[in-house]
PDB file of C-alpha atoms in Angstrom:
ATOM      1  CA  MET Q 151       0.262  -0.067   0.003  1.00 89.00           C
ATOM      2  CA  LYS Q 152       1.180   3.633  -0.991  1.00 91.00           C
ATOM      3  CA  ILE Q 153      -0.414   6.497   1.122  1.00 92.00           C
ATOM      4  CA  LEU Q 154      -0.015   9.362  -1.165  1.00 94.00           C
ATOM      5  CA  ARG Q 155      -1.914  12.009   0.905  1.00 95.00           C
ATOM      6  CA  LEU Q 156      -2.244  12.459   4.660  1.00 96.00           C
ATOM      7  CA  ARG Q 157      -4.603  15.352   6.291  1.00 96.00           C
ATOM      8  CA  VAL Q 158      -5.182  15.735   9.941  1.00 96.00           C
ATOM      9  CA  CYS Q 159      -7.425  18.079  11.835  1.00 95.00           C
ATOM     10  CA  ASN Q 160      -7.959  18.644  15.337  1.00 94.00           C
ATOM     11  CA  TYR Q 161      -5.562  15.786  16.580  1.00 94.00           C
ATOM     12  CA  ARG Q 162      -4.042  16.141  19.798  1.00 91.00           C
ATOM     13  CA  GLY Q 163      -2.243  19.800  19.270  1.00 86.00           C
ATOM     14  CA  ILE Q 164      -2.277  19.564  15.786  1.00 90.00           C
ATOM     15  CA  ALA Q 165      -5.073  22.334  14.517  1.00 90.00           C
ATOM     16  CA  GLN Q 166      -4.694  21.207  10.663  1.00 92.00           C
ATOM     17  CA  ARG Q 167      -1.843  19.690   8.592  1.00 92.00           C
ATOM     18  CA  GLU Q 168      -1.512  18.223   5.463  1.00 93.00           C
ATOM     19  CA  ILE Q 169       0.930  16.090   3.717  1.00 91.00           C
ATOM     20  CA  GLU Q 170       1.753  14.696   0.382  1.00 91.00           C
ATOM     21  CA  PHE Q 171       3.809  11.828   0.025  1.00 89.00           C
ATOM     22  CA  ALA Q 172       6.416  10.810  -2.857  1.00 84.00           C
ATOM     23  CA  PRO Q 173       4.739   8.218  -4.804  1.00 82.00           C
ATOM     24  CA  CYS Q 174       8.118   6.601  -4.919  1.00 84.00           C
ATOM     25  CA  GLY Q 175      11.275   6.597  -2.856  1.00 81.00           C
ATOM     26  CA  VAL Q 176      11.152   7.970   0.767  1.00 80.00           C
ATOM     27  CA  THR Q 177       9.232  10.753   2.567  1.00 79.00           C
ATOM     28  CA  ILE Q 178      11.114  12.413   5.175  1.00 81.00           C
ATOM     29  CA  VAL Q 179       9.106  14.325   7.954  1.00 81.00           C
ATOM     30  CA  THR Q 180      11.119  16.713   9.702  1.00 83.00           C
ATOM     31  CA  GLY Q 181      10.587  19.040  12.809  1.00 82.00           C
ATOM     32  CA  PRO Q 182      11.418  19.927  16.261  1.00 84.00           C
ATOM     33  CA  ASN Q 183       9.996  18.081  19.116  1.00 82.00           C
ATOM     34  CA  GLU Q 184       6.517  18.340  20.166  1.00 76.00           C
ATOM     35  CA  VAL Q 185       5.492  19.435  16.972  1.00 78.00           C
ATOM     36  CA  GLY Q 186       3.502  16.621  15.886  1.00 80.00           C
ATOM     37  CA  LYS Q 187       5.584  14.518  14.147  1.00 82.00           C
ATOM     38  CA  SER Q 188       4.827  10.744  15.785  1.00 84.00           C
ATOM     39  CA  SER Q 189       0.777  11.757  15.713  1.00 89.00           C
ATOM     40  CA  LEU Q 190       0.915  11.552  11.652  1.00 89.00           C
ATOM     41  CA  SER Q 191       1.832   8.237  11.857  1.00 87.00           C
ATOM     42  CA  GLU Q 192      -0.507   7.440  14.632  1.00 90.00           C
ATOM     43  CA  ALA Q 193      -3.144   8.766  12.768  1.00 93.00           C
ATOM     44  CA  ILE Q 194      -3.045   6.642  10.037  1.00 93.00           C
ATOM     45  CA  GLU Q 195      -2.776   3.484  12.101  1.00 91.00           C
ATOM     46  CA  LEU Q 196      -6.041   4.599  13.963  1.00 94.00           C
ATOM     47  CA  LEU Q 197      -7.684   5.397  10.540  1.00 95.00           C
ATOM     48  CA  PHE Q 198      -6.996   1.916   9.183  1.00 94.00           C
ATOM     49  CA  ASP Q 199      -7.414   0.002  12.749  1.00 92.00           C
ATOM     50  CA  GLU Q 200     -10.217   1.713  14.805  1.00 94.00           C
ATOM     51  CA  ARG Q 201     -14.057   2.351  13.873  1.00 95.00           C
ATOM     52  CA  ASP Q 202     -15.485   5.817  14.310  1.00 95.00           C
ATOM     53  CA  ASP Q 203     -17.621   5.115  17.388  1.00 93.00           C
ATOM     54  CA  THR Q 204     -15.012   3.498  19.497  1.00 92.00           C
ATOM     55  CA  ALA Q 205     -14.594   4.467  22.981  1.00 90.00           C
ATOM     56  CA  LYS Q 206     -10.913   3.197  23.468  1.00 92.00           C
ATOM     57  CA  GLN Q 207      -8.787   5.403  25.266  1.00 93.00           C
ATOM     58  CA  ARG Q 208      -6.196   5.509  22.588  1.00 91.00           C
ATOM     59  CA  VAL Q 209      -8.929   7.137  20.750  1.00 93.00           C
ATOM     60  CA  ARG Q 210     -10.116   9.618  23.225  1.00 92.00           C
ATOM     61  CA  GLU Q 211      -6.748  10.702  23.796  1.00 92.00           C
ATOM     62  CA  ILE Q 212      -6.300  12.301  20.211  1.00 93.00           C
ATOM     63  CA  GLN Q 213      -9.221  15.131  20.709  1.00 90.00           C
ATOM     64  CA  PRO Q 214      -7.499  18.180  21.393  1.00 88.00           C
ATOM     65  CA  VAL Q 215      -8.029  19.570  24.972  1.00 85.00           C
ATOM     66  CA  ASP Q 216      -8.514  23.277  23.871  1.00 83.00           C
ATOM     67  CA  ARG Q 217     -11.419  22.521  21.233  1.00 83.00           C
ATOM     68  CA  ASP Q 218     -14.536  20.831  21.371  1.00 87.00           C
ATOM     69  CA  GLU Q 219     -14.195  19.485  17.785  1.00 91.00           C
ATOM     70  CA  GLY Q 220     -14.035  16.031  16.622  1.00 93.00           C
ATOM     71  CA  SER Q 221     -10.448  14.325  15.247  1.00 95.00           C
ATOM     72  CA  GLU Q 222     -10.453  14.062  11.732  1.00 96.00           C
ATOM     73  CA  VAL Q 223      -7.846  11.988   9.577  1.00 97.00           C
ATOM     74  CA  GLU Q 224      -8.083  11.374   5.760  1.00 98.00           C
ATOM     75  CA  VAL Q 225      -5.767   9.644   3.377  1.00 97.00           C
ATOM     76  CA  ASP Q 226      -5.513   9.110  -0.531  1.00 97.00           C
ATOM     77  CA  ALA Q 227      -4.034   5.762  -0.967  1.00 95.00           C
ATOM     78  CA  VAL Q 228      -3.228   2.954  -3.748  1.00 95.00           C
ATOM     79  CA  LEU Q 229      -3.732  -0.559  -2.789  1.00 93.00           C
ATOM     80  CA  GLY Q 230      -3.153  -3.044  -5.587  1.00 91.00           C
ATOM     81  CA  SER Q 231      -5.506  -1.854  -8.294  1.00 94.00           C
ATOM     82  CA  PHE Q 232      -7.499   0.445  -6.062  1.00 96.00           C
ATOM     83  CA  ARG Q 233      -7.124   3.857  -6.047  1.00 97.00           C
ATOM     84  CA  PHE Q 234      -9.011   5.385  -2.901  1.00 97.00           C
ATOM     85  CA  THR Q 235      -9.826   8.145  -0.365  1.00 98.00           C
ATOM     86  CA  TYR Q 236     -10.516   7.058   3.181  1.00 97.00           C
ATOM     87  CA  ALA Q 237     -11.544   9.394   6.044  1.00 97.00           C
ATOM     88  CA  LYS Q 238     -12.822   9.266   9.379  1.00 97.00           C
ATOM     89  CA  ARG Q 239     -13.726  11.792  12.705  1.00 96.00           C
ATOM     90  CA  TYR Q 240     -13.649  10.505  15.943  1.00 96.00           C
ATOM     91  CA  ASN Q 241     -15.010  11.837  19.293  1.00 93.00           C
ATOM     92  CA  ARG Q 242     -17.292  14.427  18.181  1.00 91.00           C
ATOM     93  CA  ARG Q 243     -19.959  13.701  15.265  1.00 93.00           C
ATOM     94  CA  SER Q 244     -18.272  10.403  14.404  1.00 95.00           C
ATOM     95  CA  GLU Q 245     -18.147   9.754  10.646  1.00 96.00           C
ATOM     96  CA  THR Q 246     -16.517   7.427   8.066  1.00 97.00           C
ATOM     97  CA  ARG Q 247     -16.236   7.795   4.295  1.00 97.00           C
ATOM     98  CA  LEU Q 248     -14.690   5.853   1.561  1.00 97.00           C
ATOM     99  CA  SER Q 249     -14.568   6.778  -1.830  1.00 97.00           C
ATOM    100  CA  ILE Q 250     -13.071   4.235  -4.337  1.00 97.00           C
ATOM    101  CA  ARG Q 251     -11.821   5.816  -7.677  1.00 96.00           C
ATOM    102  CA  ALA Q 252     -10.331   2.665  -9.482  1.00 95.00           C
ATOM    103  CA  PRO Q 253     -10.693  -0.032 -10.617  1.00 95.00           C
ATOM    104  CA  ARG Q 254     -14.380   1.323 -10.635  1.00 95.00           C
ATOM    105  CA  VAL Q 255     -16.148   3.746  -8.473  1.00 96.00           C
ATOM    106  CA  GLU Q 256     -17.641   2.948  -5.125  1.00 96.00           C
ATOM    107  CA  GLN Q 257     -18.883   5.044  -2.438  1.00 97.00           C
ATOM    108  CA  ALA Q 258     -19.483   3.682   1.154  1.00 97.00           C
ATOM    109  CA  THR Q 259     -20.037   5.326   4.821  1.00 96.00           C
ATOM    110  CA  GLY Q 260     -20.057   4.049   8.512  1.00 96.00           C
ATOM    111  CA  ARG Q 261     -19.300   0.450   9.164  1.00 95.00           C
ATOM    112  CA  GLU Q 262     -19.938  -0.301   5.571  1.00 97.00           C
ATOM    113  CA  ALA Q 263     -16.637   1.611   4.604  1.00 97.00           C
ATOM    114  CA  HIS Q 264     -14.902   0.419   7.435  1.00 96.00           C
ATOM    115  CA  GLU Q 265     -15.337  -3.110   6.721  1.00 96.00           C
ATOM    116  CA  ARG Q 266     -14.601  -2.576   3.184  1.00 97.00           C
ATOM    117  CA  VAL Q 267     -11.252  -1.159   3.499  1.00 96.00           C
ATOM    118  CA  ARG Q 268     -10.889  -3.716   6.246  1.00 94.00           C
ATOM    119  CA  ALA Q 269     -11.526  -6.621   3.554  1.00 94.00           C
ATOM    120  CA  LEU Q 270      -9.196  -4.597   0.962  1.00 95.00           C
ATOM    121  CA  LEU Q 271      -6.475  -4.682   3.312  1.00 93.00           C
ATOM    122  CA  ASP Q 272      -7.133  -8.389   4.101  1.00 90.00           C
ATOM    123  CA  ALA Q 273      -6.748  -9.003   0.337  1.00 91.00           C
ATOM    124  CA  HIS Q 274      -4.117  -7.121  -0.753  1.00 90.00           C
ATOM    125  CA  LEU Q 275      -1.960  -6.481   2.047  1.00 85.00           C
ATOM    126  CA  ASP Q 276       0.518  -8.675   4.367  1.00 82.00           C
ATOM    127  CA  THR Q 277      -0.958  -7.209   7.616  1.00 76.00           C
ATOM    128  CA  ALA Q 278       1.576  -8.923   9.782  1.00 75.00           C
ATOM    129  CA  LEU Q 279       4.390  -7.399   7.984  1.00 77.00           C
ATOM    130  CA  TRP Q 280       2.336  -3.664   8.198  1.00 76.00           C
ATOM    131  CA  ARG Q 281       2.322  -4.138  11.782  1.00 75.00           C
ATOM    132  CA  ALA Q 282       5.882  -4.802  12.197  1.00 72.00           C
ATOM    133  CA  LEU Q 283       6.866  -1.937  10.014  1.00 72.00           C
ATOM    134  CA  ARG Q 284       4.777   0.663  12.091  1.00 68.00           C
ATOM    135  CA  ILE Q 285       7.262   1.642  14.929  1.00 61.00           C
ATOM    136  CA  VAL Q 286       6.462   4.454  17.027  1.00 57.00           C
ATOM    137  CA  GLN Q 287       8.579   6.613  19.157  1.00 52.00           C
ATOM    138  CA  GLY Q 288       8.489   5.685  22.811  1.00 54.00           C
ATOM    139  CA  ALA Q 289       7.013   2.044  22.207  1.00 57.00           C
ATOM    140  CA  PRO Q 290       8.981  -0.591  23.293  1.00 59.00           C
ATOM    141  CA  LEU Q 291      10.803  -2.623  20.527  1.00 55.00           C
ATOM    142  CA  ASP Q 292       9.100  -5.939  21.601  1.00 57.00           C
ATOM    143  CA  ALA Q 293      10.139  -9.115  18.941  1.00 55.00           C
ATOM    144  CA  PRO Q 294       7.086  -9.314  16.736  1.00 56.00           C
ATOM    145  CA  ALA Q 295       5.250 -13.000  16.497  1.00 58.00           C
ATOM    146  CA  LEU Q 296       6.149 -14.599  13.419  1.00 56.00           C
ATOM    147  CA  ALA Q 297       3.288 -17.205  13.896  1.00 57.00           C
ATOM    148  CA  GLY Q 298       1.361 -16.710  11.219  1.00 58.00           C
ATOM    149  CA  ALA Q 299       3.748 -14.292   9.307  1.00 61.00           C
ATOM    150  CA  SER Q 300       5.545 -16.457   6.673  1.00 65.00           C
ATOM    151  CA  SER Q 301       6.646 -13.244   4.500  1.00 65.00           C
ATOM    152  CA  LEU Q 302       7.764 -11.400   7.360  1.00 65.00           C
ATOM    153  CA  ALA Q 303       9.978 -14.428   8.660  1.00 66.00           C
ATOM    154  CA  ALA Q 304      11.118 -15.080   4.957  1.00 70.00           C
ATOM    155  CA  ALA Q 305      12.197 -11.152   4.763  1.00 70.00           C
ATOM    156  CA  LEU Q 306      14.020 -11.721   8.201  1.00 68.00           C
ATOM    157  CA  ASP Q 307      15.822 -14.992   6.943  1.00 69.00           C
ATOM    158  CA  ARG Q 308      17.042 -13.265   3.427  1.00 72.00           C
ATOM    159  CA  ALA Q 309      18.357 -10.552   5.501  1.00 68.00           C
ATOM    160  CA  ALA Q 310      20.399 -13.050   7.543  1.00 67.00           C
ATOM    161  CA  GLY Q 311      21.508 -14.801   4.583  1.00 67.00           C
ATOM    162  CA  VAL Q 312      19.675 -17.795   4.875  1.00 61.00           C
ATOM    163  CA  GLY Q 313      17.797 -19.061   1.823  1.00 57.00           C
ATOM    164  CA  ALA Q 314      13.942 -19.468   1.357  1.00 52.00           C
ATOM    165  CA  GLY Q 315      12.960 -22.895   1.515  1.00 53.00           C
ATOM    166  CA  GLY Q 316       9.243 -22.783   1.897  1.00 52.00           C
ATOM    167  CA  GLU Q 317       7.098 -23.543   4.923  1.00 49.00           C
ATOM    168  CA  ARG Q 318       9.491 -26.273   6.623  1.00 52.00           C
ATOM    169  CA  GLU Q 319      12.517 -23.910   6.537  1.00 52.00           C
ATOM    170  CA  GLU Q 320      14.079 -23.883   9.799  1.00 57.00           C
ATOM    171  CA  SER Q 321      14.494 -20.342  11.322  1.00 70.00           C
ATOM    172  CA  LEU Q 322      17.742 -18.456  11.675  1.00 76.00           C
ATOM    173  CA  PHE Q 323      17.406 -18.763  15.533  1.00 76.00           C
ATOM    174  CA  GLU Q 324      16.755 -22.914  15.335  1.00 80.00           C
ATOM    175  CA  ARG Q 325      19.752 -23.117  12.995  1.00 82.00           C
ATOM    176  CA  ALA Q 326      22.116 -21.313  15.267  1.00 83.00           C
ATOM    177  CA  ARG Q 327      20.612 -23.168  18.457  1.00 82.00           C
ATOM    178  CA  ALA Q 328      21.187 -26.558  16.434  1.00 84.00           C
ATOM    179  CA  GLU Q 329      24.733 -25.758  15.858  1.00 85.00           C
ATOM    180  CA  TYR Q 330      25.071 -24.529  19.424  1.00 83.00           C
ATOM    181  CA  ASP Q 331      23.836 -27.808  20.849  1.00 85.00           C
ATOM    182  CA  LEU Q 332      26.472 -29.607  18.636  1.00 84.00           C
ATOM    183  CA  HIS Q 333      29.005 -28.023  20.807  1.00 82.00           C
ATOM    184  CA  PHE Q 334      27.575 -26.951  24.257  1.00 83.00           C
ATOM    185  CA  THR Q 335      25.109 -28.890  26.923  1.00 83.00           C
ATOM    186  CA  ALA Q 336      22.004 -26.976  27.641  1.00 79.00           C
ATOM    187  CA  THR Q 337      23.698 -25.471  30.719  1.00 80.00           C
ATOM    188  CA  GLY Q 338      26.544 -24.261  28.779  1.00 79.00           C
ATOM    189  CA  ARG Q 339      29.611 -26.195  29.387  1.00 82.00           C
ATOM    190  CA  ALA Q 340      31.717 -27.603  26.665  1.00 82.00           C
ATOM    191  CA  ARG Q 341      30.827 -30.878  25.105  1.00 83.00           C
ATOM    192  CA  ARG Q 342      33.734 -33.246  24.695  1.00 80.00           C
ATOM    193  CA  GLY Q 343      34.474 -32.678  21.009  1.00 79.00           C
ATOM    194  CA  GLN Q 344      34.444 -28.916  21.547  1.00 78.00           C
ATOM    195  CA  ILE Q 345      36.956 -29.321  24.462  1.00 79.00           C
ATOM    196  CA  GLU Q 346      39.099 -31.182  22.182  1.00 81.00           C
ATOM    197  CA  ALA Q 347      38.849 -28.953  19.521  1.00 80.00           C
ATOM    198  CA  GLN Q 348      39.834 -26.072  21.668  1.00 80.00           C
ATOM    199  CA  GLN Q 349      42.922 -27.833  22.697  1.00 83.00           C
ATOM    200  CA  ALA Q 350      43.762 -28.503  19.201  1.00 84.00           C
ATOM    201  CA  VAL Q 351      43.668 -24.915  18.150  1.00 86.00           C
ATOM    202  CA  ALA Q 352      45.648 -23.932  21.332  1.00 86.00           C
ATOM    203  CA  ASP Q 353      48.188 -26.490  20.063  1.00 88.00           C
TER     204      ASP Q 353
END
């Protein structure tokens, strides 16, 4: 998925901001601390994850403290052959709007719009990899769960220099553990062959 434009309004400390992202390459958003850079990535996450009528704390927290207005998030995006505009308003006068321009024109609002976008994401996006790539400033960098995330596991294995071998391929950790077990016991003591090898190297 490529996000081409993001607009946020009445979002935490941001009154109004719109950013256009490069269709290719990397767009870098810079600025001093506490100007709302992290809020932009959070807004994208909330838009795709949370319904407009949710009462979750993470959504209540985005309402600005100085204005009795709903928080709005809107994106233009490309997902496979689909080009669409997706928008939500949270906390006040909740609303969801979806306008698909290609491959055919579709319009939806409310729960129907939310479910349509979720179906598009499930059909065209590796959601496990999408979540793994969303690293938020200040959040713990816990290792992602790889169960059911074959593409993420394969990408990590390729980066580690392990060739792809399908679902039965051992993970990098399992291979390293098997090699370790050849030379050391479960308590970390060197096995006889390892002791002899170390002595041979010393000699």
